[in-house]
Coordinates of C-alpha atoms in Angstrom, one line a residue:
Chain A
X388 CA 54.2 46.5 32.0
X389 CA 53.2 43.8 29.5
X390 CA 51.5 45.4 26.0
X391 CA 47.6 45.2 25.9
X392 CA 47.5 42.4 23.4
X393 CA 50.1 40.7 25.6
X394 CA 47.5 40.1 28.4
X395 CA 45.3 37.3 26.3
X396 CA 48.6 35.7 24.8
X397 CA 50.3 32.6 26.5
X398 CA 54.1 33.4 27.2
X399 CA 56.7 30.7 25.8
X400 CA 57.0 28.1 28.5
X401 CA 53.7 29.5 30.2
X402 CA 51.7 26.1 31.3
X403 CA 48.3 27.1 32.0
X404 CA 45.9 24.6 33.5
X405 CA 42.9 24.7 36.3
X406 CA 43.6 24.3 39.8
X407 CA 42.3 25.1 43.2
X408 CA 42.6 28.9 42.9
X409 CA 40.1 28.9 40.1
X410 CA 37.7 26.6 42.5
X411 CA 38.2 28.9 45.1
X412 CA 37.5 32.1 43.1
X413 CA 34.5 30.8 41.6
X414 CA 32.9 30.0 45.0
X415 CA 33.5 33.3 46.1
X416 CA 32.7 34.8 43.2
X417 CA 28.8 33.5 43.2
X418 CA 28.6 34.5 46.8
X419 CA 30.0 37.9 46.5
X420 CA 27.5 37.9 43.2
X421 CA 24.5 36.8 45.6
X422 CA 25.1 39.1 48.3
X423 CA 24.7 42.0 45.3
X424 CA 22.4 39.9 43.4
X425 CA 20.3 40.0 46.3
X426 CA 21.1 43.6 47.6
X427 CA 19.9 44.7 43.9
X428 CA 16.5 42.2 43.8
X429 CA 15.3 43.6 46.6
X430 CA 15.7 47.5 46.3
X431 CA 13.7 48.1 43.4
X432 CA 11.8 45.3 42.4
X433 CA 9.6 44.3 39.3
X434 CA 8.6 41.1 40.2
X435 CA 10.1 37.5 39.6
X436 CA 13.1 38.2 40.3
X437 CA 13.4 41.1 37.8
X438 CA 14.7 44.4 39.2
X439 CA 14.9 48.2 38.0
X440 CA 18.9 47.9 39.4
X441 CA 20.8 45.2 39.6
X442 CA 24.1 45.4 40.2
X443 CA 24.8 41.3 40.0
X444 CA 25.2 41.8 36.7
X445 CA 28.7 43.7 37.0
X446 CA 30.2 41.0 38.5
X447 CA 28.7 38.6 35.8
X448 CA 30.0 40.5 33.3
X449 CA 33.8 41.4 34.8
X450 CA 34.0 38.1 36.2
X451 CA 34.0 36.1 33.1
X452 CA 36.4 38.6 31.6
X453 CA 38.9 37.8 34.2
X454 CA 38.0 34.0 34.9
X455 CA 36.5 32.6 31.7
X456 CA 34.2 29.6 32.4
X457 CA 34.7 30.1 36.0
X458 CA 33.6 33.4 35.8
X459 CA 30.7 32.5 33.9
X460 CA 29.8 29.3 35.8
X461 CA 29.9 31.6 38.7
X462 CA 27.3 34.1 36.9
X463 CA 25.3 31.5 35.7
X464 CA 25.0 29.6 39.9
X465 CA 24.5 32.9 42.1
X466 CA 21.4 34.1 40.6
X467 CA 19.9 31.3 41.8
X468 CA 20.9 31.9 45.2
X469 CA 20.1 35.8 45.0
X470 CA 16.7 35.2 43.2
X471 CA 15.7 32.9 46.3
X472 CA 17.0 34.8 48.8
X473 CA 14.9 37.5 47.4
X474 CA 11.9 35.5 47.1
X475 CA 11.8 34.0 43.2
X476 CA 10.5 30.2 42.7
X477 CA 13.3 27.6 41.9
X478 CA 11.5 26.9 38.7
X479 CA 12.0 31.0 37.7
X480 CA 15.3 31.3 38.5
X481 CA 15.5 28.1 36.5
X482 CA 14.5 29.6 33.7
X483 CA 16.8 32.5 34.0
X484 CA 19.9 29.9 33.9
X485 CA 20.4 30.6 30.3
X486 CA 19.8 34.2 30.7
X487 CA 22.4 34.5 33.0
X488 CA 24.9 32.8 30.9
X489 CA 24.4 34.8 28.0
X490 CA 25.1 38.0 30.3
X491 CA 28.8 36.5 30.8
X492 CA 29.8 34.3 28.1
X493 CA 29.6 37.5 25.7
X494 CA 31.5 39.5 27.3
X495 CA 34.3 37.0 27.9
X496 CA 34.2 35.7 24.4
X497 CA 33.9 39.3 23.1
X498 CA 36.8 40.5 25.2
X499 CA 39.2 37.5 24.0
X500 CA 38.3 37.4 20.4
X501 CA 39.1 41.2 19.9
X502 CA 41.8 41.1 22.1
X503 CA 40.4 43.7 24.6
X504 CA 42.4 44.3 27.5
X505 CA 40.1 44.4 30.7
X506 CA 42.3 46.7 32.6
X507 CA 40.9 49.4 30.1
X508 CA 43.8 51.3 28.5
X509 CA 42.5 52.5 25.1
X510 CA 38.6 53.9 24.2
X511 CA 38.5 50.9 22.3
X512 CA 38.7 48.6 25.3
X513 CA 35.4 50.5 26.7
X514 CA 33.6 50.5 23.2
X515 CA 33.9 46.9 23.4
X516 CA 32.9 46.2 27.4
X517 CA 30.2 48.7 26.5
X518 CA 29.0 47.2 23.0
X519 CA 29.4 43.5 24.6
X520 CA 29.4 44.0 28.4
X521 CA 26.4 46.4 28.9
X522 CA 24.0 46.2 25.4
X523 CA 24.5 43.0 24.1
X524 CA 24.7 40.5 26.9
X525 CA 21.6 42.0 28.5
X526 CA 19.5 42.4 25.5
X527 CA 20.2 38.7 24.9
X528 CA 19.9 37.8 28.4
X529 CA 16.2 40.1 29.0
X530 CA 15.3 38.7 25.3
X531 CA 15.6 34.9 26.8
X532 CA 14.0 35.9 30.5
X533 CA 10.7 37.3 28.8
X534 CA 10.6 34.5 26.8
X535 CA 11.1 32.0 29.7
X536 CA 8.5 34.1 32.1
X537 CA 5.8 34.5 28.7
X538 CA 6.2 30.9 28.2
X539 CA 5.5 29.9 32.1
X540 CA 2.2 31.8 31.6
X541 CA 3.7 34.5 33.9
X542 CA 3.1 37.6 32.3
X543 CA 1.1 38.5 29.0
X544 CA 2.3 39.2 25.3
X545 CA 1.1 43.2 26.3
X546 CA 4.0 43.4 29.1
X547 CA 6.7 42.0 28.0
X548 CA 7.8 45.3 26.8
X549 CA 7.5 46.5 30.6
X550 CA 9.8 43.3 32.1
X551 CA 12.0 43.9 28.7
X552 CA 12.9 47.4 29.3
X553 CA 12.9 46.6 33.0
X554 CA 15.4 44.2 32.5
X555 CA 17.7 45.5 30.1
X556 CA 17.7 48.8 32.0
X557 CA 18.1 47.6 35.2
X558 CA 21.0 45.1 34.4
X559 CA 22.4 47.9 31.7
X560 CA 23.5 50.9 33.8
X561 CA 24.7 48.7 36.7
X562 CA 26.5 47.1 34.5
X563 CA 28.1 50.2 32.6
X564 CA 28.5 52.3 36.0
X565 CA 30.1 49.4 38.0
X566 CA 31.2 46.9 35.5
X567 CA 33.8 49.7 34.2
X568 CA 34.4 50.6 38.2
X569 CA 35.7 47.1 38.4
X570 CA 37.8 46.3 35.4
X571 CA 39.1 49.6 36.1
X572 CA 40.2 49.3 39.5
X573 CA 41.1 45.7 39.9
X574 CA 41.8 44.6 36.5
X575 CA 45.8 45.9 37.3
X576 CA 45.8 43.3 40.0
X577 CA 43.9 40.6 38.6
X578 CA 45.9 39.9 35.2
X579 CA 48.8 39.8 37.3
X580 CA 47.0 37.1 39.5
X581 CA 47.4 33.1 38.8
X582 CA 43.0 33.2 38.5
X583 CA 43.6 34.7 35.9
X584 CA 42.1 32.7 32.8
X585 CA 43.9 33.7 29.2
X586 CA 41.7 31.1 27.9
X587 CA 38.3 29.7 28.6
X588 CA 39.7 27.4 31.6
X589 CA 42.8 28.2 32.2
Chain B
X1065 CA 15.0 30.1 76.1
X1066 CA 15.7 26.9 73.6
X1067 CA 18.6 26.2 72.2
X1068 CA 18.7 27.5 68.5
X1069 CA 20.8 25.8 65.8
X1070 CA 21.3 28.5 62.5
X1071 CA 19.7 28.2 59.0
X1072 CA 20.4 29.3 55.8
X1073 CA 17.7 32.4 56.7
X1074 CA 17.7 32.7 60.2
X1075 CA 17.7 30.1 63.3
X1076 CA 15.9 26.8 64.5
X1077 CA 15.3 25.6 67.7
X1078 CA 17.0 22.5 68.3
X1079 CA 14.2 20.2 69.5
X1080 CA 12.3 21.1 65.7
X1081 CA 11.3 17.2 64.1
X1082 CA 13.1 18.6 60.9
X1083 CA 16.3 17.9 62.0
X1084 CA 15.7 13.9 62.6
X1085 CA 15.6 14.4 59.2
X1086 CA 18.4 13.0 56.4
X1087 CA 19.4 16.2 54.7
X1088 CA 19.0 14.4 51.3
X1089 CA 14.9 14.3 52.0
X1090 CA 15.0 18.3 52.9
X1091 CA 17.2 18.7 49.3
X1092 CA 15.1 16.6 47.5
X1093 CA 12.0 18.7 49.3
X1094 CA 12.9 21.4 47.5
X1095 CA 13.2 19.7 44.0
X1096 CA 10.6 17.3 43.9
X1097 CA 7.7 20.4 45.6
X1098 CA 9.5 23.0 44.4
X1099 CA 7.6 21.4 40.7
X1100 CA 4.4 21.0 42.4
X1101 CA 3.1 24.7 41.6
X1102 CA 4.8 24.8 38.3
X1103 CA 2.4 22.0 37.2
X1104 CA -1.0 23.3 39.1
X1105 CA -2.8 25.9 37.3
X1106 CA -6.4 25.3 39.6
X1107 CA -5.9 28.0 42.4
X1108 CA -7.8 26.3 45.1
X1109 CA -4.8 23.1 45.0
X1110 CA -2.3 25.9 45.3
X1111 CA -4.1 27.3 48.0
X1112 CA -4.4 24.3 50.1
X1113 CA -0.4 23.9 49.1
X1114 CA 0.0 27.1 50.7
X1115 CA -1.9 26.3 54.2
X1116 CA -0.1 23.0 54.1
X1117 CA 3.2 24.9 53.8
X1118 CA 2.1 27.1 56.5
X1119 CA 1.3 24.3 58.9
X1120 CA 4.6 22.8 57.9
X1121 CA 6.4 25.6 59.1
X1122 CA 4.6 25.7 62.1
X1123 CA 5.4 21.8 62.6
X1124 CA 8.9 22.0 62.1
X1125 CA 8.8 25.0 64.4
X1126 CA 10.1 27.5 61.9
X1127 CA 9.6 31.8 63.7
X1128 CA 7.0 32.4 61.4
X1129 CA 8.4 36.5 61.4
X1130 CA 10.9 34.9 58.5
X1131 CA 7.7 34.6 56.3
X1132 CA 6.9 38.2 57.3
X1133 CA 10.3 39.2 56.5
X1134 CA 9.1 38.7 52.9
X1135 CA 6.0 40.7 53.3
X1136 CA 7.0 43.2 51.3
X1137 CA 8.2 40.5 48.3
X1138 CA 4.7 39.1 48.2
X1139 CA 3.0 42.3 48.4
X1140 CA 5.0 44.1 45.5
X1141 CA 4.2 40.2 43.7
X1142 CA 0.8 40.6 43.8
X1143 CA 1.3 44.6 42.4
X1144 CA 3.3 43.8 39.8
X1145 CA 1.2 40.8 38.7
X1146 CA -2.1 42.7 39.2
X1147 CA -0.5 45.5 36.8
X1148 CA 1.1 43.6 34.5
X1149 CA -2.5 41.6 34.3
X1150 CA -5.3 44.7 34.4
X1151 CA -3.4 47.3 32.9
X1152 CA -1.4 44.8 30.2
X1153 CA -3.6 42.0 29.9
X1154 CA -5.0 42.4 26.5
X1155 CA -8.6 42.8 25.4
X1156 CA -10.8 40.4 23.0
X1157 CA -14.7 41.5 22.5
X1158 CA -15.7 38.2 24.9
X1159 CA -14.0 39.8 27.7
X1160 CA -16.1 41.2 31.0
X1161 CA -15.0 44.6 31.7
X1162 CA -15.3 45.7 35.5
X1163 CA -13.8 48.9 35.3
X1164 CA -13.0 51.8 32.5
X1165 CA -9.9 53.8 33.4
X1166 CA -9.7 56.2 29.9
X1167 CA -8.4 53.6 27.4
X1168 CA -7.7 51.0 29.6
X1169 CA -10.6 48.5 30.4
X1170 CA -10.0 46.7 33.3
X1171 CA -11.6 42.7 32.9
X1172 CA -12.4 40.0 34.8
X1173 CA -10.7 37.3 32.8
X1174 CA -7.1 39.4 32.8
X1175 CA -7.8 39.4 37.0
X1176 CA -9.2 35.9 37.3
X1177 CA -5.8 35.3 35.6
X1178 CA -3.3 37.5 37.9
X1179 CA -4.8 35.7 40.3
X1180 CA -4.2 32.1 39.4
X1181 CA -0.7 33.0 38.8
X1182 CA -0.1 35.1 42.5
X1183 CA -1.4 31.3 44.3
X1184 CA 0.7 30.0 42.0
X1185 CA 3.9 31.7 42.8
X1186 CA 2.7 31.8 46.5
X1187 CA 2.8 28.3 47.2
X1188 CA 6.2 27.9 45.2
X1189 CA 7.9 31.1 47.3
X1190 CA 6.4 29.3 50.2
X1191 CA 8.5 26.5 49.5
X1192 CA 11.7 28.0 48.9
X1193 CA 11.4 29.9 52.0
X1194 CA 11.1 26.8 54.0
X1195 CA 13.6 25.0 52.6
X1196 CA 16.0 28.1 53.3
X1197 CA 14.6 28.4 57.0
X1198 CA 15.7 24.7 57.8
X1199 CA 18.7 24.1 56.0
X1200 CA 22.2 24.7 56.9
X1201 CA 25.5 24.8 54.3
X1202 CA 26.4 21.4 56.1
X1203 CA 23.0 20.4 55.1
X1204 CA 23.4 21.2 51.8
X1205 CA 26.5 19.6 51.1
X1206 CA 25.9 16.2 52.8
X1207 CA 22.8 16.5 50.7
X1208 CA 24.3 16.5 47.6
X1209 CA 26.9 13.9 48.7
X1210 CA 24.4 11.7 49.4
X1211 CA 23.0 12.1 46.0
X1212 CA 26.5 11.1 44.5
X1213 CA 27.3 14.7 43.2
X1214 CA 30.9 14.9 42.5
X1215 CA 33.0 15.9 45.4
X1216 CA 34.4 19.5 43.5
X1217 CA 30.6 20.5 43.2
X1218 CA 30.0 19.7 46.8
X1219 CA 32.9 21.7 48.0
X1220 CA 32.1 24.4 45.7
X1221 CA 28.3 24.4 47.1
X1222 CA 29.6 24.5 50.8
X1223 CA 32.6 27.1 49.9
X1224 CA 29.7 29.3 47.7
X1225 CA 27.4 29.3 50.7
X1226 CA 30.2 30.1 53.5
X1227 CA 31.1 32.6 51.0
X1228 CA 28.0 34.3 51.1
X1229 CA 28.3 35.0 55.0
X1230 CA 31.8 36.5 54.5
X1231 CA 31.2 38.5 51.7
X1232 CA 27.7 39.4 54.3
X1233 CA 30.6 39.9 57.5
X1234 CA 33.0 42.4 54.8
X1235 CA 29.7 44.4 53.6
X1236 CA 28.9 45.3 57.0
X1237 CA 32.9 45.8 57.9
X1238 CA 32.7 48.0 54.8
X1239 CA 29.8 50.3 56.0
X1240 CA 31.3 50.4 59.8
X1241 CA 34.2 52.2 58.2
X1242 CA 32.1 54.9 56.2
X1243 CA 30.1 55.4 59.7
X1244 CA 33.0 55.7 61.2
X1245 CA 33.8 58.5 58.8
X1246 CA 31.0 59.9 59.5
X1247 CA 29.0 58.9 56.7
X1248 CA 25.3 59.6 57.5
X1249 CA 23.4 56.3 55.6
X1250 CA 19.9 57.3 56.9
X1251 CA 20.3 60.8 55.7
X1252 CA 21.5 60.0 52.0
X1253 CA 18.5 59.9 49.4
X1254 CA 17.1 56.3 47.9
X1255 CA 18.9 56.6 44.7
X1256 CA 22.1 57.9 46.7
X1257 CA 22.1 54.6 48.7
X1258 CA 21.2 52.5 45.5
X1259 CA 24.4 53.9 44.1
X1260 CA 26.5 53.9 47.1
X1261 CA 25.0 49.9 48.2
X1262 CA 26.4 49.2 44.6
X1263 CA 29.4 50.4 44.8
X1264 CA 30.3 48.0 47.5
X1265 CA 31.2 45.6 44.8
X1266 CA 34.4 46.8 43.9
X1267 CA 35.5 46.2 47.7
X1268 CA 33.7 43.0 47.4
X1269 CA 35.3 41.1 45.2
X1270 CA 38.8 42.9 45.9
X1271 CA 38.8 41.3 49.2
X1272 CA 37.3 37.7 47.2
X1273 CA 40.3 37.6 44.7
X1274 CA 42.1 37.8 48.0
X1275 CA 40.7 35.3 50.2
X1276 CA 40.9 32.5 46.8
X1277 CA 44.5 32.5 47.1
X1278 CA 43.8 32.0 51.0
X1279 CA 41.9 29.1 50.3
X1280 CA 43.7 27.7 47.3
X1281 CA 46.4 27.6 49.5
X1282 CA 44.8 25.6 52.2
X1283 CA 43.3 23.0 49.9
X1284 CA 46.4 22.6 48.5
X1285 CA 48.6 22.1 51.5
X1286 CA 46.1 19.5 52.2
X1287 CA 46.8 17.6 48.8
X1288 CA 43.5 18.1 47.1
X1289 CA 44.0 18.8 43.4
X1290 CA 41.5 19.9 41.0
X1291 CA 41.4 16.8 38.3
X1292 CA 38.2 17.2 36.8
X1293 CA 34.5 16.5 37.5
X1294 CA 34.7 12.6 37.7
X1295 CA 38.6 11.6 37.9
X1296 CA 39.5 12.7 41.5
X1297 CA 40.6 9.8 43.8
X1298 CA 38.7 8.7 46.4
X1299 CA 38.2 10.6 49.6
X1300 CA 37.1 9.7 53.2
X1301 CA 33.4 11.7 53.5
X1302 CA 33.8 11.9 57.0
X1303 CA 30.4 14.5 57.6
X1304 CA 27.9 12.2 55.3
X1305 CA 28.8 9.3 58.0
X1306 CA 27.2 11.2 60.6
X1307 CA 24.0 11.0 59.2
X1308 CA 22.0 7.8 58.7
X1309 CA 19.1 7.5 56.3
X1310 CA 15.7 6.5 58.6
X1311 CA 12.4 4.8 57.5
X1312 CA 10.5 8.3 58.2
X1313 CA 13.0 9.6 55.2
X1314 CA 12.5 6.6 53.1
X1315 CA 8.8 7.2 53.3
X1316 CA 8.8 10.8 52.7
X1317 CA 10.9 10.6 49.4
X1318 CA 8.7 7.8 48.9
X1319 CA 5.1 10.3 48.8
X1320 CA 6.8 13.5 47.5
X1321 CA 7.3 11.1 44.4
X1322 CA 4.1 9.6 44.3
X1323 CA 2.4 13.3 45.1
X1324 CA 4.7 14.3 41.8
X1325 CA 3.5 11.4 40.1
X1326 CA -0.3 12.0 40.7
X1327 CA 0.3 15.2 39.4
X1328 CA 1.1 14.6 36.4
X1329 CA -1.3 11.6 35.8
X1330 CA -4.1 13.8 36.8
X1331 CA -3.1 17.0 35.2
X1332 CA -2.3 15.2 31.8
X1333 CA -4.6 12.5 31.5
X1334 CA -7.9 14.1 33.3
X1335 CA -6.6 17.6 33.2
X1336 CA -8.1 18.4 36.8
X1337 CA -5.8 20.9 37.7
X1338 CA -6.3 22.9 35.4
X1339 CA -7.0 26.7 35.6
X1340 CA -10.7 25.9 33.7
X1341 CA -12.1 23.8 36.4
X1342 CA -11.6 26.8 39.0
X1343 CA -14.6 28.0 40.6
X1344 CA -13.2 31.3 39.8
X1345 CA -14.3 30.5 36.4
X1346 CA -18.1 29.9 37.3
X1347 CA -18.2 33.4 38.4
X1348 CA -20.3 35.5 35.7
X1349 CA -21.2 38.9 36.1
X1350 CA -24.3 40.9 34.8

């Protein structure tokens, strides 16, 4: 059983580099991500694309912990398949690209800078996914979407507070209920698997 | 009964005029119109966009019960943007209030403006509905081939979309197996079936992780080798061969340009679309 910091570290003689597993898992990553993304647009929706639950966001978040860019390439690409499916314009969804990258770069970068181990073996490994994963990724993420829907003329000054909260709640306890589900139950498997990323890309 | 071909949202029948079409004109459809709403503020435009939409869909003889399939989208659209507007609009002294509802006055120009914005995102949702109706993942890649995309970004568009219907195929195998333990879906509460719909996830992507070393394996029995964006060598497109590139798509990338074009001209140098030259704004009341 390797040690928590162990995960993150490259072993002696460990060559690390992209191949076609990490093409693979990003592919099916954004369309197991649209197939929630759209499940959670559609069940209680606020309108453009912003929902009261959205449990996409959980495999943002996870997935970039276990695959780096991949991961958050594959957040930052299904959105734009979920948000369609469930009836946003291309040029809203658009403007939710950097939204959606916040929401899993941070949690990957948090997660490797303070060593973190995703398979969730000490309270400070679920401080962290909760500090990064859940409060910080989405208030960044939300912060951006208002912005980008205010500045599209698509909602007023007075309700940004409304699609704020709406956002940060509805990606925020998806996020902390089935974001810790995952790492939880798969992380075992996964940093044993060659997809896994100890770096950004490899 | 015609023969039916499947799209992205549904199915097609075979003899509809959108499949003499180059995939490239349906991906650049979606682009190049996709910006046409984004740009026009002046309702009535949007509205004929939308009745042209329409009557393309009924051209390239889309089931028009896929648009009602999202009857429930637009409807909770025009809520949310008729809340968000009235009841979160703002107030300035100028205003023309129709309605008092204790400290919330409800005025024309916060409606006038929720409704600019529903045509707006009408016309655009339109679109993307369309484009979804008549494309197919083959579609899609071949598309972006033919636009010189790298060939990894291609794959990974055709592998994400094929995805989407397995991951689709496993949700459904997933709920089959709770029926079949006599798990009662109709019976559990809204927020049970949020939670439980969620939950799914974990399964989900289990059974991804699994089928990527599946496929890694097969693309790399067949020799392919991820070596970047651009440095890949050079592969046979044997799909993209199939489809030739007619006058009729020539001409219509030719006016969804211009159309773009005239947009902008118009909009920025004589500023017709905009939201001020409505007739919406000549109405007064009192």
């Amino acid at each position: 059983m390797p040690s928590a910091k162990s995960v993150w570290e490259v072993e002696p003689g460990e060559v690390r580099k992209p191949g076609t597993v990490h093409i693979a898992i990003m592919a099916l990553l954004i369309g197991v991500g649209a197939v929630a993304g759209t499940f959670g647009s559609l069940s209680v929706p606020l309108g453009y694309g912003v929902t009261g639950f959205w449990p996409g966001v959980a495999v943002q978040a996870v997935g970039s912990i276990w695959f780096g860019m991949w991961g958050v390439l594959a957040g930052f690409l299904f959105p734009f398949i979920s948000n369609s499916l469930a009836g946003a314009p291309l040029y809203v969804s658009f403007a939710y690209l950097p939204s959606n990258l916040l929401q899993g770069i941070i949690p990957a970068w948090a997660f490797k800078f303070f060593k973190a181990d995703p398979r969730l073996t000490k309270g400070s490994d679920y401080l962290h996914y909760i500090i990064w994963g859940v409060v910080v990724n989405n208030l960044a993420g939300a912060a951006w979407a208002v912005t980008a829907l205010q500045w599209f003329g698509l909602i007023t000054v007075e309700s940004v507070p409304l699609f704020f909260s709406g956002w940060t709640i509805g990606n925020g306890v998806p996020s902390l209920i089935f974001g810790i589900i995952l790492l939880k139950a798969l992380s075992p498997l996964v940093v044993r698997h060659r997809s896994f990323v100890k770096g950004w890309w490899a | 009964m015609p023969k039916m071909r499947r799209s992205l949202l549904g199915y097609l029948p075979e003899e509809s005029p959108i499949f003499s079409l180059h995939p490239v004109t349906k991906v650049l459809f979606l682009l190049v119109v996709s910006a046409y709403p984004m740009l026009t503020q002046l309702p009535e435009a949007n509205l004929a966009g939308s009745l042209f939409m329409l009557a393309l869909f009924k051209a390239a003889k889309v089931d028009l019960s896929v648009i009602k399939g999202y009857k429930m989208a637009f409807v909770n659209l025009f809520f949310v943007i008729a809340i968000a507007y009235t009841f979160f609009g703002g107030y300035r002294p100028e205003y023309t209030v129709l309605l008092r509802l204790g400290p919330i006055r409800v005025c024309w120009e916060n409606l006038r403006w929720a409704i600019l914005v529903y045509l707006q995102l009408v016309l655009a949702i339109l679109v993307i509905i369309f484009f979804l109706s008549t494309m197919r993942e083959r579609d899609v890649v071949v598309g972006l081939r033919t636009l010189r995309l790298p060939f990894v970004v291609c794959y990974l568009a055709g592998l994400s979309l094929r995805s989407i219907g397995l991951s689709i195929i496993d949700f459904f195998t997933i709920r089959e197996a709770e029926k079949a333990r006599a798990l009662d879906l109709a019976e559990l509460p809204f927020s049970e079936k949020v939670k439980k719909f969620g939950l799914y996830i974990v399964p989900l992507v289990g059974l991804a992780i699994r089928r990527a070393e599946e496929v890694s394996n097969a693309l790399d029995s067949r020799a392919f080798r991820f070596s970047g964006l651009f440095k890949g060598g050079k592969r046979t497109d044997y799909i993209p061969k199939k489809y030739k590139i007619r006058g009729a798509d020539v001409a219509l990338i030719a006016i969804m340009f211009a159309f773009l074009a005239a947009i902008v001209f118009v909009n920025y140098q004589y500023g017709w679309l905009r939201a001020e030259n409505s007739l919406l704004y000549r109405v007064r009341f009192g």
